Tab-separated table of C-alpha atoms in Angstrom:
chain	number	residue	atom	x	y	z
C	1	ALA	CA	-55.262	-17.288	92.275
C	2	ARG	CA	-52.772	-17.704	89.425
C	3	PHE	CA	-52.636	-21.491	89.893
C	4	SER	CA	-56.155	-22.092	91.245
C	5	TRP	CA	-56.742	-24.710	88.532
C	6	LEU	CA	-54.099	-26.891	90.205
C	7	ASP	CA	-56.642	-27.716	92.881
C	8	ALA	CA	-58.559	-29.950	90.465
C	9	LYS	CA	-56.913	-33.318	91.094
C	10	SER	CA	-58.334	-34.891	87.931
C	11	SER	CA	-57.337	-32.229	85.398
C	12	LEU	CA	-54.813	-32.817	82.614
C	13	VAL	CA	-53.101	-29.564	83.520
C	14	HIS	CA	-52.663	-30.678	87.116
C	15	ALA	CA	-51.008	-33.868	85.906
C	16	ILE	CA	-48.169	-32.085	84.111
C	17	TYR	CA	-47.552	-29.723	87.022
C	18	SER	CA	-47.630	-32.380	89.745
C	19	GLU	CA	-46.031	-35.292	87.870
C	20	HIS	CA	-43.580	-33.241	85.749
C	21	CYS	CA	-44.220	-35.441	82.725
C	22	PRO	CA	-45.990	-35.052	79.385
C	23	VAL	CA	-49.665	-35.927	79.108
C	24	VAL	CA	-51.141	-37.264	75.893
C	25	SER	CA	-54.844	-37.690	75.403
C	26	GLY	CA	-56.190	-39.130	72.163
C	27	ASN	CA	-59.777	-38.255	73.061
C	28	ILE	CA	-60.126	-35.663	75.814
C	29	GLN	CA	-63.916	-35.953	75.899
C	30	SER	CA	-63.649	-39.545	77.180
C	31	ASP	CA	-60.413	-39.064	79.165
C	32	PRO	CA	-61.179	-39.216	82.910
C	33	ARG	CA	-58.316	-36.750	83.555
C	34	PHE	CA	-60.088	-34.074	81.510
C	35	SER	CA	-62.411	-32.873	84.219
C	36	ASP	CA	-64.320	-29.744	83.333
C	37	VAL	CA	-64.893	-26.599	81.331
C	38	GLN	CA	-61.957	-24.945	83.114
C	39	ASP	CA	-59.574	-27.460	81.509
C	40	ARG	CA	-61.045	-26.897	78.044
C	41	GLU	CA	-60.687	-23.144	78.444
C	42	PHE	CA	-57.149	-23.532	79.697
C	43	LEU	CA	-56.232	-25.738	76.714
C	44	ARG	CA	-57.540	-23.042	74.370
C	45	GLY	CA	-55.218	-20.503	76.005
C	46	GLY	CA	-57.948	-17.893	76.015
C	47	VAL	CA	-58.340	-18.105	72.231
C	48	SER	CA	-61.924	-18.182	70.983
C	49	GLY	CA	-63.211	-19.429	67.661
C	50	VAL	CA	-61.054	-22.558	67.513
C	51	PRO	CA	-62.609	-25.994	66.977
C	52	GLU	CA	-63.394	-28.080	70.040
C	53	ALA	CA	-60.330	-30.111	70.997
C	54	ARG	CA	-60.496	-33.895	70.637
C	55	SER	CA	-56.860	-34.674	71.416
C	56	ALA	CA	-54.197	-32.903	73.400
C	57	LEU	CA	-50.500	-33.036	74.177
C	58	LEU	CA	-49.283	-31.164	77.247
C	59	LEU	CA	-45.551	-30.806	77.828
C	60	PRO	CA	-44.081	-29.373	81.020
C	61	LEU	CA	-41.394	-26.713	80.838
C	62	VAL	CA	-39.057	-27.785	83.616
C	63	SER	CA	-36.286	-25.600	85.003
C	64	GLY	CA	-34.344	-26.289	88.170
C	65	GLY	CA	-36.557	-29.236	89.031
C	66	ALA	CA	-39.752	-27.151	88.940
C	67	VAL	CA	-42.388	-26.840	86.230
C	68	THR	CA	-42.277	-23.198	85.170
C	69	GLY	CA	-44.837	-23.443	82.381
C	70	HIS	CA	-46.127	-25.761	79.723
C	71	LEU	CA	-46.627	-26.192	76.015
C	72	ALA	CA	-50.160	-27.276	75.100
C	73	LEU	CA	-51.146	-28.581	71.697
C	74	THR	CA	-54.708	-29.482	70.790
C	75	SER	CA	-56.374	-30.851	67.693
C	76	SER	CA	-59.942	-31.419	66.590
C	77	VAL	CA	-58.732	-34.793	65.258
C	78	ALA	CA	-58.703	-37.768	67.617
C	79	ASN	CA	-55.297	-39.307	68.406
C	80	ALA	CA	-53.446	-36.489	66.609
C	81	PHE	CA	-50.420	-36.703	68.911
C	82	ASP	CA	-49.999	-40.470	69.243
C	83	ASP	CA	-46.803	-40.667	67.133
C	84	PRO	CA	-43.868	-41.136	69.559
C	85	ARG	CA	-41.510	-39.333	67.128
C	86	LEU	CA	-43.752	-36.270	67.200
C	87	GLN	CA	-43.886	-36.424	70.990
C	88	ASP	CA	-40.072	-36.642	71.158
C	89	ALA	CA	-39.645	-33.715	68.768
C	90	LEU	CA	-42.105	-31.567	70.709
C	91	THR	CA	-40.542	-32.582	74.039
C	92	ASN	CA	-37.209	-31.367	72.655
C	93	LEU	CA	-38.889	-28.140	71.542
C	94	ALA	CA	-40.256	-27.635	75.066
C	95	ALA	CA	-36.754	-28.205	76.489
C	96	ILE	CA	-35.311	-25.672	74.038
C	97	ALA	CA	-38.009	-23.161	75.018
C	98	THR	CA	-37.069	-23.621	78.676
C	99	ILE	CA	-33.376	-23.149	77.907
C	100	ALA	CA	-34.137	-20.031	75.853
C	101	ARG	CA	-36.161	-18.566	78.715
C	102	THR	CA	-33.399	-19.342	81.222
C	103	ASN	CA	-30.789	-17.820	78.905
C	104	ALA	CA	-32.861	-14.662	78.492
C	105	LEU	CA	-33.188	-14.322	82.270
C	106	LEU	CA	-29.452	-14.933	82.746
C	107	TYR	CA	-28.582	-12.438	80.016
C	108	GLY	CA	-30.733	-9.777	81.674
C	109	GLU	CA	-29.123	-10.466	85.044
C	110	THR	CA	-25.626	-10.423	83.526
C	111	THR	CA	-26.338	-7.118	81.804
C	112	ARG	CA	-27.552	-5.596	85.080
C	113	ARG	CA	-24.476	-6.892	86.899
C	114	ALA	CA	-22.175	-5.491	84.206
C	115	GLU	CA	-23.830	-2.082	84.550
C	116	GLU	CA	-23.403	-2.231	88.324
C	117	LEU	CA	-19.728	-3.171	87.980
C	118	ASP	CA	-19.191	-0.392	85.452
C	119	ALA	CA	-20.743	2.089	87.864
C	120	LEU	CA	-18.511	0.876	90.698
C	121	TRP	CA	-15.457	1.126	88.459
C	122	THR	CA	-16.389	4.652	87.381
C	123	VAL	CA	-16.883	5.755	90.976
C	124	GLY	CA	-13.634	4.047	91.996
C	125	GLN	CA	-11.765	5.821	89.224
C	126	ALA	CA	-13.259	9.129	90.305
C	127	MET	CA	-12.061	8.508	93.852
C	128	VAL	CA	-8.533	7.690	92.683
C	129	THR	CA	-8.098	10.355	90.026
C	130	ARG	CA	-10.103	13.248	91.370
C	131	ARG	CA	-9.260	15.088	94.506
C	132	GLU	CA	-12.364	17.222	94.744
C	133	LEU	CA	-15.145	15.718	96.816
C	134	SER	CA	-17.681	17.433	94.589
C	135	ASP	CA	-16.414	15.517	91.527
C	136	ILE	CA	-16.672	12.237	93.411
C	137	GLY	CA	-20.177	13.051	94.670
C	138	ASP	CA	-21.342	14.049	91.197
C	139	THR	CA	-19.952	10.891	89.622
C	140	LEU	CA	-21.369	8.631	92.332
C	141	THR	CA	-24.901	10.006	92.229
C	142	GLN	CA	-25.009	10.151	88.444
C	143	ARG	CA	-23.823	6.552	87.954
C	144	VAL	CA	-26.072	5.121	90.674
C	145	ARG	CA	-29.058	6.884	89.115
C	146	GLU	CA	-28.158	5.573	85.651
C	147	VAL	CA	-27.637	1.972	86.755
C	148	LEU	CA	-30.829	1.825	88.794
C	149	ASP	CA	-32.799	3.903	86.276
C	150	ALA	CA	-33.837	6.180	89.114
C	151	GLU	CA	-35.243	9.634	88.560
C	152	LEU	CA	-33.136	11.058	91.353
C	153	CYS	CA	-30.220	10.040	93.533
C	154	THR	CA	-28.954	12.266	96.294
C	155	LEU	CA	-25.906	11.923	98.487
C	156	SER	CA	-25.798	13.854	101.732
C	157	LEU	CA	-22.745	14.093	103.936
C	158	TRP	CA	-22.203	15.959	107.168
C	159	GLU	CA	-18.766	17.329	107.747
C	160	SER	CA	-17.358	18.694	110.976
C	161	ILE	CA	-15.580	21.965	110.435
C	162	PRO	CA	-14.194	24.455	112.927
C	163	GLY	CA	-17.113	26.359	114.395
C	164	GLY	CA	-19.831	23.838	113.474
C	165	GLU	CA	-20.890	21.417	110.792
C	166	ARG	CA	-21.388	21.674	107.077
C	167	HIS	CA	-23.910	19.764	104.981
C	168	LEU	CA	-22.690	18.608	101.584
C	169	ARG	CA	-25.208	17.356	99.074
C	170	TRP	CA	-25.152	16.073	95.490
C	171	GLN	CA	-27.863	15.103	93.076
C	172	GLY	CA	-27.387	12.797	90.117
C	173	LYS	CA	-29.120	14.413	87.169
């Protein structure tokens, strides 16, 4: 029910999410798009003790063609956000916020990928430079555990030997 408020066709919030454009209201009490108490609560962002909003500016945060959030500004003064220069500046701020969020997500993904590549390189080096299977198994399980932040990683191999089979096992600690 994260987006249950989107069902209200007349809400200001619905307008930014469905139309992907800013919404300005100089007097939300008389604005037909401002439908109910749910909208007023949403505009307050869960903050209590703030004056009742008279005007509002809602800016979509758009990434990849989809609205991923919004910036909401309210004021107890009517028509507080009517200046087009202010709207432009805040629209740019919303775009910068979206870029910053995307960059943070990309940085996290790049860091994870770099750790994965480092683990593969370490294991590859162990396979090239070490002849003992136990060294390779130790390196593999340890690096996989570190990269995935796992509490335990085990590697089990079955080996056919004359007279039966042998179970080899390593644990990354």
